[in-house]
Coordinates of N, CA, C and O in Angstrom, one line a residue:
M1 N 124.6 87.3 162.5 CA 124.3 85.9 162.4 C 122.9 85.7 161.8 O 122.0 86.4 162.3
G2 N 122.8 84.8 160.9 CA 121.5 84.5 160.3 C 120.6 83.7 161.2 O 121.1 83.1 162.2
K3 N 119.3 83.6 160.9 CA 118.4 82.8 161.7 C 118.7 81.4 161.7 O 118.6 80.7 162.7
L4 N 119.2 80.8 160.6 CA 119.5 79.4 160.5 C 120.8 79.1 161.4 O 120.8 78.1 162.1
E5 N 121.7 80.0 161.4 CA 122.9 79.9 162.3 C 122.4 79.9 163.8 O 122.9 79.2 164.6
E6 N 121.5 80.8 164.1 CA 120.9 80.9 165.5 C 120.3 79.6 165.8 O 120.5 79.1 166.9
F7 N 119.5 79.0 164.9 CA 118.8 77.8 165.1 C 119.8 76.7 165.5 O 119.6 75.9 166.4
K8 N 120.9 76.6 164.7 CA 121.9 75.6 164.9 C 122.6 75.6 166.3 O 123.2 74.7 166.7
K9 N 122.4 76.8 167.0 CA 123.1 76.9 168.3 C 122.1 76.6 169.5 O 122.6 76.6 170.6
L10 N 120.9 76.4 169.2 CA 119.9 76.1 170.2 C 120.3 74.8 170.9 O 120.7 73.8 170.3
K11 N 120.1 74.7 172.2 CA 120.4 73.5 173.0 C 119.3 72.9 173.8 O 119.2 71.7 173.9
T12 N 118.4 73.8 174.4 CA 117.4 73.2 175.2 C 116.0 73.3 174.5 O 115.8 74.1 173.6
I13 N 115.1 72.5 175.0 CA 113.8 72.5 174.4 C 113.1 73.8 174.5 O 112.4 74.3 173.6
E14 N 113.3 74.5 175.7 CA 112.8 75.8 175.9 C 113.3 76.8 174.9 O 112.5 77.7 174.4
E15 N 114.6 76.7 174.5 CA 115.1 77.6 173.5 C 114.4 77.4 172.1 O 114.2 78.3 171.4
Y16 N 114.1 76.1 171.8 CA 113.3 75.9 170.6 C 112.0 76.5 170.6 O 111.5 77.1 169.6
F17 N 111.3 76.4 171.7 CA 109.9 77.0 171.8 C 110.0 78.5 171.7 O 109.2 79.1 171.0
D18 N 111.0 79.1 172.3 CA 111.2 80.5 172.3 C 111.6 81.0 170.8 O 111.0 82.0 170.3
F19 N 112.5 80.3 170.2 CA 113.0 80.6 168.9 C 111.8 80.6 167.9 O 111.7 81.5 167.1
F20 N 110.9 79.5 168.0 CA 109.8 79.4 167.1 C 108.6 80.2 167.5 O 107.6 80.2 166.9
D21 N 108.7 80.8 168.7 CA 107.6 81.6 169.3 C 106.3 80.7 169.4 O 105.2 81.1 168.9
I22 N 106.5 79.6 170.1 CA 105.4 78.6 170.3 C 105.1 78.6 171.8 O 106.0 78.3 172.6
E23 N 103.8 78.7 172.2 CA 103.5 78.6 173.6 C 103.4 77.1 173.9 O 103.1 76.3 173.0
Y24 N 103.8 76.8 175.1 CA 103.8 75.3 175.5 C 103.5 75.2 177.0 O 103.5 76.1 177.8
D25 N 103.1 73.9 177.3 CA 102.8 73.5 178.6 C 104.0 73.1 179.3 O 104.6 72.1 179.0
K26 N 104.5 73.9 180.3 CA 105.7 73.6 181.0 C 105.7 72.2 181.7 O 106.7 71.5 181.8
N27 N 104.6 71.8 182.2 CA 104.5 70.5 182.9 C 104.7 69.4 181.9 O 105.4 68.4 182.2
L28 N 104.0 69.5 180.7 CA 104.2 68.5 179.7 C 105.6 68.4 179.2 O 106.2 67.3 179.1
V29 N 106.2 69.5 179.0 CA 107.6 69.5 178.5 C 108.5 69.0 179.6 O 109.5 68.3 179.2
S30 N 108.3 69.2 180.8 CA 109.2 68.7 181.9 C 109.1 67.1 181.9 O 110.1 66.5 182.2
V31 N 108.0 66.6 181.5 CA 107.8 65.1 181.5 C 108.3 64.5 180.2 O 108.9 63.4 180.2
K32 N 108.0 65.2 179.1 CA 108.2 64.6 177.8 C 109.4 65.2 177.0 O 109.6 64.9 175.8
R33 N 110.2 66.0 177.6 CA 111.3 66.7 176.9 C 112.2 65.8 176.1 O 112.4 66.0 174.9
F34 N 112.6 64.7 176.7 CA 113.5 63.8 176.0 C 112.8 63.2 174.7 O 113.4 63.2 173.7
H35 N 111.6 62.8 174.9 CA 110.9 62.2 173.8 C 110.6 63.2 172.6 O 110.7 62.8 171.5
I36 N 110.2 64.4 173.0 CA 110.0 65.4 172.0 C 111.3 65.7 171.2 O 111.3 65.8 170.0
L37 N 112.4 65.9 172.0 CA 113.6 66.2 171.3 C 114.2 65.1 170.5 O 114.7 65.3 169.4
K38 N 113.9 63.8 170.9 CA 114.3 62.7 170.2 C 113.6 62.6 168.8 O 114.2 62.5 167.8
K39 N 112.3 62.8 168.9 CA 111.5 62.8 167.6 C 111.9 63.9 166.7 O 112.0 63.8 165.5
F40 N 112.1 65.1 167.3 CA 112.5 66.2 166.5 C 113.9 66.0 165.9 O 114.1 66.3 164.7
G41 N 114.8 65.4 166.6 CA 116.1 65.0 166.1 C 116.0 64.1 164.9 O 116.7 64.2 163.9
E42 N 115.1 63.1 165.0 CA 114.9 62.2 163.9 C 114.4 62.9 162.7 O 114.8 62.6 161.6
M43 N 113.5 63.8 162.9 CA 112.9 64.6 161.8 C 114.0 65.5 161.1 O 114.1 65.6 159.9
L44 N 114.9 66.1 161.9 CA 116.0 66.9 161.4 C 116.9 66.0 160.6 O 117.4 66.4 159.5
E45 N 117.2 64.8 161.0 CA 118.0 63.9 160.3 C 117.4 63.6 158.9 O 118.1 63.6 157.9
K46 N 116.1 63.3 158.9 CA 115.5 63.0 157.7 C 115.5 64.2 156.7 O 115.5 64.0 155.5
S47 N 115.4 65.4 157.3 CA 115.3 66.6 156.4 C 116.6 66.9 155.7 O 116.6 67.7 154.8
K48 N 117.7 66.3 156.1 CA 119.0 66.5 155.5 C 119.0 66.2 154.0 O 119.8 66.7 153.2
K49 N 118.1 65.3 153.6 CA 118.0 64.9 152.2 C 117.2 65.9 151.4 O 117.3 65.8 150.2
E50 N 116.5 66.8 152.0 CA 115.7 67.8 151.3 C 116.5 69.0 150.9 O 117.5 69.3 151.5
E51 N 116.1 69.6 149.8 CA 116.7 70.8 149.3 C 115.7 71.9 149.4 O 114.7 71.9 148.7
F52 N 115.9 72.8 150.3 CA 115.0 73.9 150.5 C 115.3 75.1 149.6 O 116.5 75.3 149.3
E53 N 114.3 75.8 149.2 CA 114.5 76.9 148.3 C 115.3 78.0 148.9 O 116.1 78.7 148.3
N54 N 115.1 78.2 150.2 CA 115.9 79.3 150.9 C 115.9 79.0 152.4 O 115.2 78.1 152.9
E55 N 116.6 79.8 153.1 CA 116.7 79.6 154.6 C 115.4 79.7 155.3 O 115.1 78.9 156.2
Q56 N 114.5 80.6 154.9 CA 113.2 80.8 155.5 C 112.3 79.5 155.3 O 111.7 79.1 156.3
K57 N 112.4 78.9 154.2 CA 111.6 77.7 153.9 C 112.1 76.6 154.8 O 111.3 75.8 155.3
E58 N 113.4 76.5 155.0 CA 114.0 75.5 155.9 C 113.5 75.7 157.3 O 113.1 74.8 158.0
L59 N 113.6 76.9 157.8 CA 113.2 77.2 159.1 C 111.7 77.0 159.3 O 111.2 76.6 160.4
D60 N 110.9 77.3 158.3 CA 109.4 77.1 158.4 C 109.2 75.6 158.5 O 108.3 75.2 159.3
F61 N 109.9 74.8 157.8 CA 109.8 73.3 157.9 C 110.1 72.9 159.3 O 109.4 72.1 159.9
Y62 N 111.2 73.4 159.8 CA 111.7 73.0 161.2 C 110.6 73.3 162.2 O 110.3 72.6 163.1
K63 N 110.0 74.5 162.1 CA 109.0 75.0 163.0 C 107.8 74.1 162.9 O 107.2 73.7 163.9
F64 N 107.4 73.8 161.7 CA 106.2 73.0 161.4 C 106.4 71.6 162.1 O 105.5 71.0 162.7
A65 N 107.6 71.0 161.9 CA 107.9 69.7 162.4 C 107.9 69.7 163.9 O 107.3 68.9 164.6
F66 N 108.6 70.7 164.5 CA 108.7 70.8 166.0 C 107.3 71.0 166.6 O 106.9 70.3 167.5
Y67 N 106.5 71.8 166.0 CA 105.1 72.1 166.5 C 104.3 70.8 166.4 O 103.6 70.5 167.4
N68 N 104.3 70.1 165.3 CA 103.5 68.9 165.1 C 104.0 67.8 166.1 O 103.1 67.1 166.7
I69 N 105.2 67.7 166.3 CA 105.7 66.7 167.3 C 105.2 67.0 168.7 O 104.7 66.2 169.4
Y70 N 105.3 68.3 169.1 CA 104.9 68.7 170.4 C 103.4 68.5 170.5 O 102.9 67.9 171.5
K71 N 102.6 68.8 169.5 CA 101.1 68.6 169.5 C 100.8 67.2 169.6 O 99.8 66.8 170.3
N72 N 101.5 66.3 169.0 CA 101.3 64.9 169.1 C 101.4 64.4 170.6 O 100.5 63.7 171.1
F73 N 102.4 64.9 171.3 CA 102.6 64.6 172.7 C 101.5 65.3 173.5 O 101.0 64.7 174.5
E74 N 101.1 66.5 173.2 CA 100.1 67.2 173.9 C 98.7 66.5 173.8 O 97.9 66.4 174.7
N75 N 98.5 65.8 172.6 CA 97.3 65.1 172.4 C 97.3 63.7 172.9 O 96.4 62.9 172.5
G76 N 98.3 63.3 173.6 CA 98.3 62.0 174.2 C 99.3 60.9 173.7 O 99.3 59.8 174.2
Y77 N 100.1 61.3 172.6 CA 101.0 60.3 172.1 C 102.0 59.9 173.2 O 102.5 60.8 173.9
S78 N 102.2 58.6 173.3 CA 103.1 58.1 174.3 C 104.0 57.1 173.7 O 103.4 56.1 173.1
P79 N 105.3 57.2 173.7 CA 106.1 56.1 173.0 C 105.9 54.8 173.7 O 105.7 54.7 174.9
S80 N 106.0 53.7 172.9 CA 105.8 52.4 173.5 C 107.1 52.0 174.3 O 108.2 52.6 174.1
A81 N 107.0 51.0 175.1 CA 108.1 50.6 175.9 C 109.2 50.1 174.9 O 110.4 50.4 175.2
A82 N 108.8 49.5 173.8 CA 109.8 49.1 172.8 C 110.6 50.2 172.2 O 111.8 50.2 172.1
E83 N 109.9 51.4 171.9 CA 110.6 52.5 171.4 C 111.6 53.1 172.5 O 112.7 53.5 172.1
I84 N 111.2 53.1 173.7 CA 112.0 53.6 174.8 C 113.3 52.7 175.0 O 114.4 53.2 175.0
W85 N 113.1 51.4 175.0 CA 114.2 50.5 175.2 C 115.1 50.5 174.0 O 116.3 50.5 174.2
D86 N 114.6 50.7 172.8 CA 115.4 50.7 171.6 C 116.3 51.9 171.7 O 117.4 51.9 171.3
T87 N 115.8 53.0 172.2 CA 116.6 54.3 172.3 C 117.8 54.0 173.2 O 118.9 54.5 172.9
F88 N 117.6 53.3 174.3 CA 118.7 53.1 175.3 C 119.6 52.0 174.9 O 120.7 52.0 175.3
S89 N 119.1 51.1 174.1 CA 119.9 49.9 173.8 C 120.9 50.2 172.6 O 121.9 49.5 172.5
R90 N 120.6 51.2 171.8 CA 121.5 51.6 170.7 C 122.5 52.6 171.2 O 122.1 53.6 171.8
P91 N 123.8 52.4 171.0 CA 124.8 53.5 171.4 C 124.6 54.7 170.5 O 124.1 54.6 169.4
S92 N 124.9 55.8 171.0 CA 124.9 57.0 170.2 C 126.0 56.9 169.2 O 127.1 56.5 169.5
P93 N 125.7 57.3 167.9 CA 126.8 57.2 166.9 C 127.9 58.3 167.2 O 127.6 59.3 167.7
C94 N 129.0 57.9 166.8 CA 130.2 58.8 166.9 C 130.0 59.8 165.8 O 129.2 59.7 164.9
R95 N 130.8 60.9 165.8 CA 130.7 61.9 164.8 C 131.0 61.4 163.4 O 130.6 62.0 162.5
F96 N 131.7 60.3 163.3 CA 132.0 59.8 162.0 C 130.9 59.0 161.4 O 130.8 58.9 160.2
C97 N 130.1 58.4 162.2 CA 129.0 57.5 161.7 C 127.6 58.1 161.9 O 126.7 57.4 161.8
L98 N 127.5 59.4 162.1 CA 126.2 60.0 162.5 C 125.1 59.6 161.5 O 124.0 59.3 161.9
G99 N 125.4 59.6 160.2 CA 124.3 59.3 159.3 C 124.2 57.8 158.9 O 123.3 57.4 158.2
A100 N 125.1 57.0 159.4 CA 125.1 55.6 159.1 C 124.1 54.8 159.9 O 123.6 55.3 160.9
S101 N 123.7 53.6 159.5 CA 122.8 52.8 160.2 C 123.4 52.1 161.4 O 122.8 51.7 162.4
S102 N 124.7 52.1 161.5 CA 125.4 51.6 162.6 C 126.8 52.3 162.7 O 127.3 52.9 161.8
C103 N 127.3 52.2 163.9 CA 128.6 52.9 164.2 C 129.7 51.9 164.0 O 129.8 50.9 164.7
S104 N 130.7 52.2 163.1 CA 131.7 51.3 162.8 C 132.7 51.1 164.0 O 133.5 50.2 164.1
S105 N 132.7 52.1 164.9 CA 133.7 52.1 166.0 C 133.2 51.3 167.2 O 133.9 51.1 168.2
V106 N 131.9 50.9 167.2 CA 131.3 50.2 168.3 C 131.4 48.7 168.1 O 131.0 48.2 167.1
K107 N 131.9 48.0 169.1 CA 132.0 46.6 169.1 C 130.7 46.0 169.7 O 130.3 46.4 170.7
E108 N 130.1 45.1 169.0 CA 128.9 44.5 169.5 C 129.2 43.1 170.1 O 130.0 42.4 169.8

């Protein structure tokens, strides 16, 4: 299995840190795990538009993005109440609408 396939199977934030070989503060991660993963997920979604030269360049980008997001939180970034409520007020998109701005199967 290639490294990119390994990456796609990661599930926990600790697995991401281990995969990218990044040291982290366990206390910070226990408090901010949801927010870090949310921001990383947003970055992964945006990166789908990019065309990477090869698998290693793609993984380098993912590591860079993950590391920078973590460092932002380590340096004191805290999402606003509006960002947090916005996260909970929007339903998760179904698998058919994942890239869309809204989910066609959700009744508002």
